[in-house]
Short mmCIF file of C-alpha atoms and ligand atoms in Angstrom, two decimals:
data_model
loop_
_atom_site.label_atom_id
_atom_site.label_comp_id
_atom_site.label_asym_id
_atom_site.label_seq_id
_atom_site.Cartn_x
_atom_site.Cartn_y
_atom_site.Cartn_z
CA MET A 121 9.58 29.35 10.03
CA GLU A 122 7.59 26.43 11.42
CA ILE A 123 3.90 26.80 12.24
CA LYS A 124 3.17 24.09 14.78
CA ASP A 125 -0.35 23.11 15.70
CA ILE A 126 -1.60 26.66 16.25
CA THR A 127 -4.97 27.28 17.85
CA PHE A 128 -6.01 30.88 18.25
CA ALA A 129 -9.01 32.84 19.59
CA TYR A 130 -9.50 36.57 20.14
CA GLN A 131 -11.04 37.94 23.37
CA ASP A 132 -14.40 36.46 22.45
CA LYS A 133 -12.86 32.98 22.88
CA ILE A 134 -14.25 31.75 19.55
CA LYS A 135 -11.57 29.66 17.87
CA ARG A 136 -10.47 31.38 14.65
CA LEU A 137 -7.55 29.05 13.87
CA HIS A 138 -7.77 25.30 14.43
CA HIS A 139 -4.62 23.16 14.60
CA VAL A 140 -2.82 25.04 11.87
CA ASN A 141 0.44 23.50 10.66
CA ALA A 142 2.72 24.69 7.85
CA THR A 143 6.28 25.64 7.00
CA ILE A 144 7.33 28.96 5.53
CA GLN A 145 10.38 28.21 3.37
CA LYS A 146 13.19 30.72 3.40
CA GLY A 147 13.68 32.64 0.17
CA GLU A 148 10.22 31.76 -1.12
CA ILE A 149 7.05 33.67 -1.84
CA THR A 150 4.23 32.05 0.11
CA THR A 151 0.68 33.19 -0.57
CA ILE A 152 -2.25 32.63 1.76
CA LEU A 153 -5.53 32.20 -0.13
CA GLY A 154 -9.02 31.82 1.25
CA PRO A 155 -12.42 33.49 1.44
CA ASN A 156 -13.20 36.55 3.57
CA GLY A 157 -13.13 35.67 7.25
CA SER A 158 -11.23 32.40 6.78
CA GLY A 159 -8.45 33.52 9.13
CA LYS A 160 -5.75 34.78 6.75
CA SER A 161 -5.07 38.03 8.63
CA THR A 162 -5.40 36.22 11.95
CA LEU A 163 -2.73 33.75 10.85
CA MET A 164 -0.51 36.61 9.65
CA GLY A 165 -0.94 38.12 13.12
CA VAL A 166 0.25 34.90 14.73
CA LEU A 167 3.24 34.68 12.36
CA THR A 168 4.29 38.22 13.26
CA ASN A 169 3.79 37.84 17.03
CA ASN A 170 0.84 40.25 17.11
CA ASN A 171 -1.56 37.44 18.03
CA GLN A 172 -0.53 35.10 20.85
CA PRO A 173 -1.82 31.58 20.17
CA GLN A 174 -3.61 29.63 22.91
CA ALA A 175 -1.91 26.42 21.80
CA GLY A 176 0.97 25.49 19.55
CA GLN A 177 3.92 27.66 18.62
CA ILE A 178 5.88 29.33 15.86
CA ILE A 179 9.51 28.31 15.63
CA PHE A 180 11.58 31.00 13.99
CA GLU A 181 15.32 30.56 13.43
CA GLY A 182 15.51 27.89 16.07
CA LYS A 183 13.44 29.41 18.85
CA GLY A 184 9.88 30.29 19.75
CA LEU A 185 8.65 33.56 18.25
CA HIS A 186 7.40 34.69 21.69
CA GLN A 187 10.97 34.48 23.05
CA TYR A 188 12.23 37.35 20.87
CA LYS A 189 12.45 40.91 22.17
CA PRO A 190 10.21 43.28 20.14
CA LYS A 191 13.14 45.29 18.75
CA GLU A 192 15.01 42.13 17.78
CA LEU A 193 11.92 40.86 15.97
CA ALA A 194 11.40 44.22 14.23
CA LYS A 195 14.79 43.71 12.56
CA LYS A 196 13.69 40.33 11.26
CA LEU A 197 9.98 40.61 10.39
CA GLY A 198 8.46 43.47 8.38
CA VAL A 199 4.68 43.72 8.28
CA VAL A 200 2.18 45.65 6.18
CA HIS A 201 -1.28 45.17 7.66
CA GLN A 202 -4.51 45.08 5.70
CA LYS A 203 -5.60 48.42 7.19
CA ASN A 204 -3.09 51.10 8.12
CA ILE A 205 -3.75 54.47 9.72
CA ALA A 206 -1.27 57.34 9.91
CA PRO A 207 -1.59 60.78 11.56
CA SER A 208 -2.89 63.38 9.10
CA ASP A 209 0.34 65.41 9.01
CA MET A 210 2.59 62.42 8.33
CA THR A 211 4.57 62.78 5.12
CA VAL A 212 5.60 59.83 3.00
CA GLU A 213 9.27 60.22 3.83
CA LYS A 214 8.61 60.56 7.55
CA LEU A 215 6.56 57.38 7.49
CA VAL A 216 9.30 55.50 5.67
CA TYR A 217 11.82 56.71 8.28
CA TYR A 218 9.74 54.94 10.91
CA GLY A 219 11.02 51.74 9.34
CA ARG A 220 14.48 52.67 10.64
CA LEU A 221 13.37 52.87 14.29
CA PRO A 222 14.43 49.34 15.26
CA TYR A 223 18.00 50.33 14.34
CA ARG A 224 18.15 53.51 16.39
CA ASN A 225 18.20 54.53 20.01
CA THR A 226 15.52 57.03 20.99
CA PHE A 227 17.63 60.15 20.62
CA SER A 228 20.24 59.07 18.10
CA PRO A 229 20.28 61.08 14.86
CA GLN A 230 19.58 59.62 11.43
CA THR A 231 22.66 58.09 9.88
CA LYS A 232 23.81 58.18 6.27
CA GLU A 233 22.83 54.53 6.08
CA ASP A 234 19.29 55.38 7.24
CA ALA A 235 19.04 58.04 4.51
CA GLU A 236 20.32 55.65 1.84
CA ILE A 237 17.91 52.91 2.83
CA VAL A 238 14.96 55.32 2.90
CA GLU A 239 15.99 56.50 -0.57
CA TRP A 240 16.11 52.90 -1.75
CA ALA A 241 12.68 52.10 -0.27
CA LEU A 242 11.13 55.20 -1.90
CA THR A 243 12.73 54.26 -5.23
CA CYS A 244 11.53 50.65 -5.08
CA THR A 245 7.95 51.76 -4.54
CA GLY A 246 8.03 54.60 -7.08
CA LEU A 247 7.42 57.27 -4.43
CA LEU A 248 10.49 59.52 -4.77
CA GLU A 249 8.40 62.38 -6.13
CA LYS A 250 5.85 62.06 -3.34
CA ARG A 251 8.30 62.04 -0.45
CA ASP A 252 7.25 65.43 1.00
CA VAL A 253 3.53 64.96 0.49
CA PRO A 254 1.19 64.18 3.44
CA LEU A 255 0.20 60.55 3.25
CA VAL A 256 -3.53 61.26 3.59
CA THR A 257 -3.56 63.28 0.36
CA LEU A 258 -2.35 60.30 -1.70
CA SER A 259 -4.56 57.80 -3.50
CA GLY A 260 -5.29 54.48 -1.78
CA GLY A 261 -2.76 52.72 -3.96
CA GLN A 262 -0.02 55.25 -3.32
CA GLN A 263 -0.66 55.00 0.41
CA GLN A 264 -0.40 51.23 0.15
CA ARG A 265 2.98 51.63 -1.52
CA ALA A 266 4.13 54.04 1.20
CA TRP A 267 3.40 51.44 3.89
CA ILE A 268 5.28 48.87 1.87
CA ALA A 269 8.18 51.34 1.60
CA MET A 270 8.19 51.67 5.38
CA ALA A 271 8.38 47.91 5.79
CA LEU A 272 11.20 47.78 3.19
CA ALA A 273 13.14 50.41 5.14
CA GLN A 274 13.08 48.01 8.08
CA LYS A 275 15.43 45.82 6.00
CA THR A 276 14.05 42.59 7.37
CA PRO A 277 14.72 39.18 5.81
CA PHE A 278 11.01 38.33 6.18
CA LEU A 279 8.22 40.48 4.79
CA PHE A 280 4.50 39.96 5.51
CA LEU A 281 2.04 41.71 3.22
CA ASP A 282 -1.67 41.43 3.98
CA GLU A 283 -3.58 42.11 0.74
CA PRO A 284 -0.87 44.36 -0.74
CA THR A 285 -2.73 44.63 -4.05
CA SER A 286 -6.20 45.53 -2.72
CA ASN A 287 -7.25 49.05 -3.73
CA LEU A 288 -4.70 49.16 -6.53
CA ASP A 289 -5.48 49.39 -10.21
CA ILE A 290 -4.25 46.47 -12.26
CA TYR A 291 -1.03 48.20 -13.32
CA PHE A 292 0.04 48.84 -9.73
CA GLN A 293 -1.11 45.37 -8.68
CA TYR A 294 1.47 43.97 -11.06
CA GLU A 295 4.01 46.57 -10.04
CA ILE A 296 3.73 45.38 -6.43
CA LEU A 297 3.86 41.72 -7.48
CA GLU A 298 6.95 42.35 -9.62
CA LEU A 299 8.53 44.21 -6.70
CA VAL A 300 7.82 41.23 -4.45
CA LYS A 301 9.46 38.94 -7.01
CA ARG A 302 12.51 41.20 -7.28
CA LEU A 303 12.84 41.32 -3.49
CA ARG A 304 12.92 37.53 -3.48
CA ASP A 305 15.29 37.17 -6.43
CA GLU A 306 17.69 40.04 -5.77
CA GLN A 307 17.58 40.45 -1.99
CA GLY A 308 16.75 36.87 -1.03
CA LEU A 309 13.74 37.98 1.00
CA THR A 310 11.16 35.56 2.30
CA ILE A 311 7.70 36.92 1.57
CA VAL A 312 4.36 35.84 2.97
CA MET A 313 1.37 37.59 1.46
CA VAL A 314 -2.39 37.41 1.24
CA LEU A 315 -3.93 37.75 -2.21
CA HIS A 316 -7.47 37.47 -3.53
CA ASP A 317 -6.66 36.94 -7.19
CA ILE A 318 -6.13 33.22 -7.72
CA ASN A 319 -4.28 33.71 -11.01
CA GLN A 320 -1.88 36.20 -9.47
CA ALA A 321 -1.30 33.74 -6.64
CA ILE A 322 -0.55 30.95 -9.12
CA GLN A 323 1.73 33.20 -11.16
CA TYR A 324 3.79 34.68 -8.33
CA SER A 325 3.89 32.11 -5.52
CA ASP A 326 6.35 29.34 -4.81
CA THR A 327 3.95 27.94 -2.25
CA ILE A 328 0.24 28.46 -1.64
CA ILE A 329 -1.50 27.97 1.70
CA ALA A 330 -5.23 27.47 1.06
CA MET A 331 -7.44 28.26 4.05
CA LYS A 332 -11.10 27.85 4.90
CA GLN A 333 -12.86 28.52 8.22
CA GLY A 334 -9.67 28.75 10.25
CA GLU A 335 -8.08 25.62 8.85
CA ILE A 336 -5.41 24.99 6.27
CA ILE A 337 -7.03 22.80 3.66
CA LYS A 338 -3.97 22.33 1.50
CA THR A 339 -0.48 23.68 1.03
CA GLY A 340 2.02 23.16 -1.77
CA LYS A 341 3.24 24.36 -5.16
CA PRO A 342 0.53 26.17 -7.17
CA GLU A 343 0.62 23.75 -10.15
CA GLU A 344 0.30 20.80 -7.80
CA ILE A 345 -2.47 21.88 -5.46
CA MET A 346 -4.64 24.30 -7.44
CA THR A 347 -7.20 21.89 -8.81
CA THR A 348 -10.80 22.62 -9.75
CA ALA A 349 -11.83 20.51 -6.73
CA LEU A 350 -9.71 22.50 -4.28
CA ILE A 351 -10.90 25.84 -5.60
CA HIS A 352 -14.48 24.66 -5.37
CA GLU A 353 -13.93 23.42 -1.84
CA ILE A 354 -12.34 26.69 -0.71
CA TYR A 355 -14.42 29.30 -2.53
CA GLY A 356 -17.49 27.41 -3.75
CA VAL A 357 -16.75 28.61 -7.28
CA ASP A 358 -16.50 26.46 -10.41
CA VAL A 359 -13.44 27.10 -12.54
CA VAL A 360 -11.75 25.56 -15.52
CA ILE A 361 -8.00 25.21 -15.60
CA LYS A 362 -6.14 26.27 -18.72
CA HIS A 363 -2.53 26.29 -19.83
CA ASP A 364 -0.75 28.95 -21.78
CA GLU A 365 2.76 28.61 -23.16
CA ALA A 366 3.84 31.98 -21.82
CA VAL A 367 2.16 32.15 -18.41
CA GLY A 368 1.68 28.46 -17.64
CA MET A 369 -1.38 27.41 -15.69
CA TYR A 370 -4.30 29.75 -15.13
CA ILE A 371 -7.91 29.47 -14.07
CA VAL A 372 -11.10 30.82 -15.56
CA PRO A 373 -14.05 31.13 -13.16
CA ILE A 374 -17.28 29.92 -14.75
CA GLY A 375 -19.86 30.33 -12.01
CA ILE A 376 -21.12 29.13 -8.67
P1 ADP B 297 -9.50 37.08 6.63
O1 ADP B 297 -8.26 37.89 6.77
O2 ADP B 297 -9.28 35.73 6.05
O3 ADP B 297 -10.59 37.81 5.89
P2 ADP B 297 -9.63 37.38 9.50
O4 ADP B 297 -8.41 36.66 9.96
O5 ADP B 297 -9.59 38.86 9.51
O6 ADP B 297 -10.09 36.80 8.09
O7 ADP B 297 -10.85 36.95 10.42
C1 ADP B 297 -11.09 35.60 10.80
C2 ADP B 297 -12.27 35.57 11.77
O8 ADP B 297 -11.89 36.22 12.98
C3 ADP B 297 -13.48 36.33 11.25
O9 ADP B 297 -14.62 35.61 11.65
C4 ADP B 297 -13.40 37.67 11.94
O10 ADP B 297 -14.68 38.22 12.13
C5 ADP B 297 -12.77 37.31 13.28
N1 ADP B 297 -11.95 38.41 13.81
C6 ADP B 297 -10.97 39.09 13.16
N2 ADP B 297 -10.40 40.02 13.97
C7 ADP B 297 -11.05 39.92 15.15
C8 ADP B 297 -10.93 40.60 16.42
N3 ADP B 297 -10.02 41.53 16.62
N4 ADP B 297 -11.75 40.22 17.42
C9 ADP B 297 -12.68 39.24 17.24
N5 ADP B 297 -12.84 38.56 16.08
C10 ADP B 297 -12.04 38.89 15.05
MG1 MG B 298 -7.75 39.71 6.11
#
């Protein structure tokens, strides 16, 4: 997926993305980092055809993203937004079945394949026991996992996760990150996500896109681009960089 010179504004006409260029490599985990309001979700919206850029384009598998029919795109790009709202009577399993919609005609019944894939998505996200429970009665983290399960059920080669670890306790943060890694390694998925934790981004990403005020400041492999200078430029925070034999490079914030 090629991001070519994207400029984007919402209705208010204020430019939120300025000449953004990058490449999303197939089979990689790409993480978008940047402070609140820097345009991470806006960029995700452009990459998933929810935001139409005023200039530039996204080239996906040889053609412009805007040229795809919605159903065709729904078989290729799975998205979990930062905020998700479901009707109060929606059960976990019903939500996950929504992920199968791109594969069905309006009145066609569920197939055995649909059932198997839903089962797989519930298993991957540890929600088998919660399948009949209304979504709204779950904890924030469990709800987050249910939305991820829905996106998994879509069986898309590309998965976009906007802050998938927010609201989760540290155990489930790592459970999601390990799931993301497994999806890359075992299913060959391409994953683009937004994270806030710099160390998690370093640990789990093949490529990092570092944003500030609607611009990409730097993109590349974590070990190569995550310098004290870059982190200071992006977040205004001073850090020291350490190395550990087991985990490799990590940062320790020391102040502002
Ligand atoms: P991030 O995800 O990095 O926190 P966003 O992409 O959500 O940032 O927001 C980037 C900028 O665009 C912010 O200034 C935000 O206020 C603005 N913005 C986000 N969504 C909208 C919208 N629907 N309409 C107008 N402005 C928006
Ligand atoms: Mg956001």
